[in-house]
Short mmCIF file of C-alpha atoms in Angstrom, two decimals:
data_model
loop_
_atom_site.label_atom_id
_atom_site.label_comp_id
_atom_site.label_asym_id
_atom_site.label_seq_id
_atom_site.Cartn_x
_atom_site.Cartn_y
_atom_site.Cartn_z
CA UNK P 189 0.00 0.00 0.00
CA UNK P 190 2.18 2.82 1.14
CA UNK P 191 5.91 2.71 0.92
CA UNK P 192 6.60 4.24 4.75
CA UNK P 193 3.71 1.66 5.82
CA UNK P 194 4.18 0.45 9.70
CA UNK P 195 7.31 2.11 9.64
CA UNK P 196 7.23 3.95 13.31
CA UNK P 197 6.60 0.83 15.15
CA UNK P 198 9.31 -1.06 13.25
CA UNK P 199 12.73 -0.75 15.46
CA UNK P 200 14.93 -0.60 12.78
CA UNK P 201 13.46 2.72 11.36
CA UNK P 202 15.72 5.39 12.61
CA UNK P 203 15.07 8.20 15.37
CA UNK P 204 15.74 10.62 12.51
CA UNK P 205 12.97 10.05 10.02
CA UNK P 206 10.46 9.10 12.77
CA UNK P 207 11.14 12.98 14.22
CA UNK P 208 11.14 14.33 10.85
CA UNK P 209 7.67 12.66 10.20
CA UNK P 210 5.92 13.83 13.38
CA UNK P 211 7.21 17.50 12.72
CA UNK P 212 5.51 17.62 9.50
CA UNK P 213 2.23 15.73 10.43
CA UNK P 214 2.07 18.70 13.46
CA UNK P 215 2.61 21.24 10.84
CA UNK P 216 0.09 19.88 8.73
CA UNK P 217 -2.12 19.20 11.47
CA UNK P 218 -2.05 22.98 12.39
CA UNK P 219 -2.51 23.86 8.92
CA UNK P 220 -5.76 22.21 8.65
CA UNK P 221 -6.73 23.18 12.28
CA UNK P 222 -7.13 27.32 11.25
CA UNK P 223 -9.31 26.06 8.70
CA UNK P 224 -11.33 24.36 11.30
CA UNK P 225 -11.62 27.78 13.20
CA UNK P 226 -13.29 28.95 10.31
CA UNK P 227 -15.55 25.94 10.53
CA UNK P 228 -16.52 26.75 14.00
CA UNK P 229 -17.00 30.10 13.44
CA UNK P 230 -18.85 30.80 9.97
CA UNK P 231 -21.18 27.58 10.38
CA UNK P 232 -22.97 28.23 13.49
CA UNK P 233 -23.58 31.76 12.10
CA UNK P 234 -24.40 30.34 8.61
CA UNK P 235 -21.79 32.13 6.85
CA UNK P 236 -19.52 30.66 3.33
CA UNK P 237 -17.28 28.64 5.01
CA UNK P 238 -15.07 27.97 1.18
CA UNK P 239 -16.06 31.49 0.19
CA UNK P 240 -18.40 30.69 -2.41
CA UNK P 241 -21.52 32.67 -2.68
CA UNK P 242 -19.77 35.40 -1.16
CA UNK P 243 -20.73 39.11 -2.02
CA UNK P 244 -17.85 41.15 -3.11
CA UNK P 245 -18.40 43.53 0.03
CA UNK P 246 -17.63 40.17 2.05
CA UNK P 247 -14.61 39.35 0.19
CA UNK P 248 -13.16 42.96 1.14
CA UNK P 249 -13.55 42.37 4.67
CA UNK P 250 -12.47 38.72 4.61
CA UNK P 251 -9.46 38.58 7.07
CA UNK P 252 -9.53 41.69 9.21
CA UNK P 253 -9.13 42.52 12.40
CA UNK P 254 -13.11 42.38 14.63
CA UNK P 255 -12.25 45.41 16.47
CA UNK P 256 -10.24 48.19 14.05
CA UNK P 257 -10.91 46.51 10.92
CA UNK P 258 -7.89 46.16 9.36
CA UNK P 259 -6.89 43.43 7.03
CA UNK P 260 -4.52 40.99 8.45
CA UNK P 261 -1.47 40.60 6.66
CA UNK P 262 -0.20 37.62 5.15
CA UNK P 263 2.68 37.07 7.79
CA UNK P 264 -0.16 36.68 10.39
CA UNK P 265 -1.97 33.85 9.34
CA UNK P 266 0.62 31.48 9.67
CA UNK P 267 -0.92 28.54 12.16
CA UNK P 268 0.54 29.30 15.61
CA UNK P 269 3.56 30.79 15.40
CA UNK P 270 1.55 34.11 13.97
CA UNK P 271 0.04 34.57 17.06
CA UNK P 272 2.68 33.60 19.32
CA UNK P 273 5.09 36.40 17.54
CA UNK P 274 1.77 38.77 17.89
CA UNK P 275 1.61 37.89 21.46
CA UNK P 276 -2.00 37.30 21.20
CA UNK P 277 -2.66 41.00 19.62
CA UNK P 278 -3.52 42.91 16.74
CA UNK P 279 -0.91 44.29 14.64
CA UNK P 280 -2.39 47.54 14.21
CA UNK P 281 -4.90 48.05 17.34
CA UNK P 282 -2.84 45.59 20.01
CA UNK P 283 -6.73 44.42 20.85
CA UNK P 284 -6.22 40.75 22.43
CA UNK P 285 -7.04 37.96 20.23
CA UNK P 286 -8.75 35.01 21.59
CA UNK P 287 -6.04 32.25 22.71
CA UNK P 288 -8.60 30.02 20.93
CA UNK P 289 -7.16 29.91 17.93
CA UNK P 290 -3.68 28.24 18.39
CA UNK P 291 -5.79 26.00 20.65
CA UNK P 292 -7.35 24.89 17.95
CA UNK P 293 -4.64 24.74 15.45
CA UNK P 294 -2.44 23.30 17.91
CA UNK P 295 -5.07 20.84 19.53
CA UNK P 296 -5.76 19.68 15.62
CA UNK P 297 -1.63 19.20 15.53
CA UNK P 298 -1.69 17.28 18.49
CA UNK P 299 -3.95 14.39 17.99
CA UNK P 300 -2.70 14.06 14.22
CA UNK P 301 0.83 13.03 15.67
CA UNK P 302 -0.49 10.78 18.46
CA UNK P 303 -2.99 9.58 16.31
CA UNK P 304 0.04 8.16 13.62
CA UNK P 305 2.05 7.50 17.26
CA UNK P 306 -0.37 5.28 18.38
CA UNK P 307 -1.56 3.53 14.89
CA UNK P 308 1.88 4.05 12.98
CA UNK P 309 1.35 5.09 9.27
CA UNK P 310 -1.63 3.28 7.47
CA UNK P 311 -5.26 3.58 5.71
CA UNK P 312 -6.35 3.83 9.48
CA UNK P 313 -4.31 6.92 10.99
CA UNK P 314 -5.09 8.64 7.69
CA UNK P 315 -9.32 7.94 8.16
CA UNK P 316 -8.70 8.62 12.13
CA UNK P 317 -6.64 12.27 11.82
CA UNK P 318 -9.94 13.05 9.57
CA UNK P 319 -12.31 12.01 12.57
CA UNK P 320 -10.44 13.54 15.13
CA UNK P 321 -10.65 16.73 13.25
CA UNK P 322 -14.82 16.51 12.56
CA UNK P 323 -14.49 15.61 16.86
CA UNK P 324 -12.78 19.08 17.30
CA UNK P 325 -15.21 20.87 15.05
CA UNK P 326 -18.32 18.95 16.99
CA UNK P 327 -16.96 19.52 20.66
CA UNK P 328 -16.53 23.52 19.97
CA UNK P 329 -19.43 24.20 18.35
CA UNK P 330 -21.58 21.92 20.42
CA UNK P 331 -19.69 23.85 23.55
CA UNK P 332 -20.47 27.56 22.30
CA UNK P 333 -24.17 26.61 20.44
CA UNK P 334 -24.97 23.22 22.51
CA UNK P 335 -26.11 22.22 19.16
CA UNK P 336 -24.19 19.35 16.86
CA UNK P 337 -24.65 19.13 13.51
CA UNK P 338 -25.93 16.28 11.82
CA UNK P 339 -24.08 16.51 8.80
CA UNK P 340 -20.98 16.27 10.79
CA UNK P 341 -22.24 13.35 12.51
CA UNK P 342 -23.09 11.30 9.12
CA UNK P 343 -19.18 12.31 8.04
CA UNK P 344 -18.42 9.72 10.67
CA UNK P 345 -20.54 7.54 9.84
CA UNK P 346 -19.30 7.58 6.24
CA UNK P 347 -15.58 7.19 7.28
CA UNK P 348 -17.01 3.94 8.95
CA UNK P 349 -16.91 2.53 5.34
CA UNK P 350 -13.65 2.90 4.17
CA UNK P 351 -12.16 2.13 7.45
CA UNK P 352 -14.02 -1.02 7.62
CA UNK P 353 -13.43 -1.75 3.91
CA UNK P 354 -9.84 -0.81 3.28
CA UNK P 355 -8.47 -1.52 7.08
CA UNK P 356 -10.58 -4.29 8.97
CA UNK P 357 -10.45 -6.37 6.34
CA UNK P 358 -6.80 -6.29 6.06
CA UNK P 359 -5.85 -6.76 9.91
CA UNK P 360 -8.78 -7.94 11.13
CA UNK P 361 -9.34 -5.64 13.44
CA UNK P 362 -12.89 -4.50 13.84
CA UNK P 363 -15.77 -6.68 12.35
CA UNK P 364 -19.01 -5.64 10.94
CA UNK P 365 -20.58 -6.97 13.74
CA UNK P 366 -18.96 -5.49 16.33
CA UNK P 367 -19.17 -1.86 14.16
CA UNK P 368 -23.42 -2.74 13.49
CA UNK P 369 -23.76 -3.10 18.22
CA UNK P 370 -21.58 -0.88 18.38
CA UNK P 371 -24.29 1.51 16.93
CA UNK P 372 -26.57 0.61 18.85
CA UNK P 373 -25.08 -0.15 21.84
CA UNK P 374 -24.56 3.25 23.41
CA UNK P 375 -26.69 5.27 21.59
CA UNK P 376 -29.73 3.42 22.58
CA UNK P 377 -29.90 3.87 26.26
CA UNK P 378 -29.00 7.52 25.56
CA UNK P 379 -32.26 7.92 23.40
CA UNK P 380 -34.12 6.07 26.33
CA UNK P 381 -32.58 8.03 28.54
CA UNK P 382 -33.51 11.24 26.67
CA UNK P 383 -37.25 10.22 26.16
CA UNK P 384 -37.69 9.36 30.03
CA UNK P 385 -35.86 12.22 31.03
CA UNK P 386 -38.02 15.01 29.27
CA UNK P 387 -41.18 15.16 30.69
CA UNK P 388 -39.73 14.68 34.30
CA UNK P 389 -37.48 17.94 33.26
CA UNK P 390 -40.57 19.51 31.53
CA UNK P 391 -42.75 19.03 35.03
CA UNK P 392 -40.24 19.24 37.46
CA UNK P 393 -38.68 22.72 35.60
CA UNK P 394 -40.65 23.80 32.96
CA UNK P 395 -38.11 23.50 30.45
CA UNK P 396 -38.79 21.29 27.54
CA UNK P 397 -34.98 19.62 27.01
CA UNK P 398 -33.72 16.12 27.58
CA UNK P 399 -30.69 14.65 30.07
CA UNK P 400 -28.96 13.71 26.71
CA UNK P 401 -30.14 15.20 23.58
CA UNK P 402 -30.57 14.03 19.91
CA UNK P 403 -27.46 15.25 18.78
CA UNK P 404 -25.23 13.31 21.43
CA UNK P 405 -27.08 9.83 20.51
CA UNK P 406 -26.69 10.70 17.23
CA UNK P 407 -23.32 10.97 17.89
CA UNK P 408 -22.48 7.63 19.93
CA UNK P 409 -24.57 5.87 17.12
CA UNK P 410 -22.08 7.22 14.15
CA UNK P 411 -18.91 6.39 17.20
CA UNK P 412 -20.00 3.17 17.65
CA UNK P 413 -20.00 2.47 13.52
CA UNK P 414 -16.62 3.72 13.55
CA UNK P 415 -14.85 2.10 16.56
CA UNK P 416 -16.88 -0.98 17.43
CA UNK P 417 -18.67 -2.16 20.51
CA UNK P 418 -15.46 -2.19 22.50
CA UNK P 419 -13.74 1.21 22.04
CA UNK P 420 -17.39 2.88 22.12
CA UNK P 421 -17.91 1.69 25.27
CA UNK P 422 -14.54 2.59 26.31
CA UNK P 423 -14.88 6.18 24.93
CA UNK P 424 -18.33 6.74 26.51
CA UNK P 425 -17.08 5.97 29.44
CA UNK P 426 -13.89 8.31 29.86
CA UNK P 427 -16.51 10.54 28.16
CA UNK P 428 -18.86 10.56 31.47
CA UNK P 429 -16.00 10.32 33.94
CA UNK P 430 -14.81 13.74 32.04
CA UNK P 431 -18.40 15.05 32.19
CA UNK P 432 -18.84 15.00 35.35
CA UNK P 433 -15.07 16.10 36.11
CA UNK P 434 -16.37 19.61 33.24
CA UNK P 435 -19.68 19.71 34.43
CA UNK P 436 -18.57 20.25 38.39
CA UNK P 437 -16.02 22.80 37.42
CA UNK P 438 -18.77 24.52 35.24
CA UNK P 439 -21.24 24.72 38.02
CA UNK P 440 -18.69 26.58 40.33
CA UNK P 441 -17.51 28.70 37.99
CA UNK P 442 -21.11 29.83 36.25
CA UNK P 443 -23.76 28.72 38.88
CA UNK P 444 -24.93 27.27 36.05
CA UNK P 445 -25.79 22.80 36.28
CA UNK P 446 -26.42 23.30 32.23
CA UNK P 447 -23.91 22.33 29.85
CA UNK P 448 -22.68 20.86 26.47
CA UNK P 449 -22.05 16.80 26.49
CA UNK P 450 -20.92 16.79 23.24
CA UNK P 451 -17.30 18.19 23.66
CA UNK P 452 -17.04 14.95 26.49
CA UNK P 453 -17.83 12.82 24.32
CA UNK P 454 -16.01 14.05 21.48
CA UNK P 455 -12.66 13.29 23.79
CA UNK P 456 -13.88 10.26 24.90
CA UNK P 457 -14.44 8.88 21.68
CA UNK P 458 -10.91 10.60 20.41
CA UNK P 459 -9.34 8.49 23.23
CA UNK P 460 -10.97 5.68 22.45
CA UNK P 461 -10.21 5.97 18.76
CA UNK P 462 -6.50 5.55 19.53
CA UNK P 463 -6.39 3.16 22.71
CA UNK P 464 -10.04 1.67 23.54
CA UNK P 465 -9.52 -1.15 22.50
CA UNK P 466 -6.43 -2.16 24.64
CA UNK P 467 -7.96 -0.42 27.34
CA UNK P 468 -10.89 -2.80 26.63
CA UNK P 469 -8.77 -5.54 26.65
CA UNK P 470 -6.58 -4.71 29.80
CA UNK P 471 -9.87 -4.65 31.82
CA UNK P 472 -11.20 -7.44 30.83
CA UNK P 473 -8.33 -9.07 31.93
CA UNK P 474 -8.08 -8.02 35.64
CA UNK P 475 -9.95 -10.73 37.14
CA UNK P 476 -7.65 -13.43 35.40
CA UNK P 477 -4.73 -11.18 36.47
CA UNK P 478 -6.01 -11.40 40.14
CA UNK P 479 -6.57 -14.70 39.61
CA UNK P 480 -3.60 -15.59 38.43
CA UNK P 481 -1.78 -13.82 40.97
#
């Protein structure tokens, strides 16, 4: 398939190339990642996110500062290191710019090197660095609109496919049975859940919303396609455990109990993507460990 295929795990590939390769996956990674700001920005406000069907008035103001207006210059838009060098600040006003976007780029970066660090290079860390981008754009935007998008959600789904197709069948790794409860696994008791929940939230508060919404099912139903029954269970598991780690930290700083799942999950399932399985596996094997011993 690929001439560097499985080449990071192999020990006779030298320190050299493997630091070589992880420098330019980051780059890349943060390349991609300030195109994912503008995902998380322009979509939620239904903007062009590729700049088509823009007005020419639009185009003039594309890439300009929010606060004096003007245009950014080339030498700032490099992922990063622009704003680092900027120290978070406009050229021409010094207004702060949000930390968020190095986050972002960086964050993007990030998983794309651990992703090929924990998978080596293959179909599968190619299809994974995709999903773990779509998780970034789903936890942000869920976290500022607490709304997820289903089109993002069928992406997932979709990468399911050739994963399955092009990568299970090869290594054996993930059947089509395990993908199919998976599915269904997870996201079922999360649409019971949501259905029981809502009228006892409607009565009890007046509000009509559920304990876990559409959009998060939706999600561990398109998760479960993609990992298997296994890592989905895995993943919605660190997913709660850092739920309820976010949610207690949100309630003390905002007074507020309300907040987004969806960012949870989305590192639960990026976790799981890379490692649920052998997390999976070393549970599963405690008792015969204990046993053993």
């Amino acid at each position: 398939m690929f001439e560097f295929e499985n080449m990071l795990h192999d020990e006779f590939t030298e320190l050299p190339f493997k630091i070589m390769f992880y420098v330019i996956i980051f780059l890349f990674g943060i390349c991609i990642g300030s195109f994912l700001n503008v995902v998380i920005l322009r979509l939620p406000a239904g903007k062009s996110i590729l700049g088509i069907g823009k007005t020419k008035e639009d185009k003039e103001k594309a890439s300009h500062c929010m606060t004096c207006g003007a245009k950014i210059r080339p030498i700032d838009l490099i992922p990063v290191f622009s704003w680092l060098m900027l120290r978070g600040k406009c050229h021409n006003c010094g207004q702060k710019i949000s930390p968020r976007y190095p986050i972002v780029e960086s964050l993007n970066g990030i998983l794309y090197v651990l992703t090929f660090f924990a998978l080596d290079i293959n179909v599968k860390s190619i299809i994974t660095c995709v999903l773990m981008s779509f998780l970034i754009c789903i936890g942000f935007i869920d976290w500022d609109t607490k709304d997820i998008y289903i089109s993002m959600i069928a992406v997932i789904l979709i990468l399911s496919v050739p994963l399955h197709l092009f990568y299970s069948r090869e290594y054996g790794d993930v059947t089509l049975k395990s993908r199919i409860i998976g599915a269904f696994i997870i996201s079922v008791p999360f649409f019971i859940i949501g259905e029981v929940s809502r009228p006892i939230i409607r009565k009890k508060f007046g509000e009509d919303f559920r304990a876990i919404e559409l959009g998060d099912t939706y999600l561990m139903f398109a998760a479960g396609a993609f990992l298997g029954t296994q890592a989905v269970i895995v993943s919605t598991f660190i997913g709660i455990i850092v739920a309820a780690i976010g949610g207690l930290i949100v309630k003390m700083v905002t007074k507020d109990s309300k907040f987004a799942f969806g960012p949870f999950l989305a590192i639960g399932i990026a976790i799981g993507s890379l490692w649920g399985s052998q997390i999976a596996q070393w549970y599963l094997s405690i008792p015969e460990r204990i046993s053993g011993n």
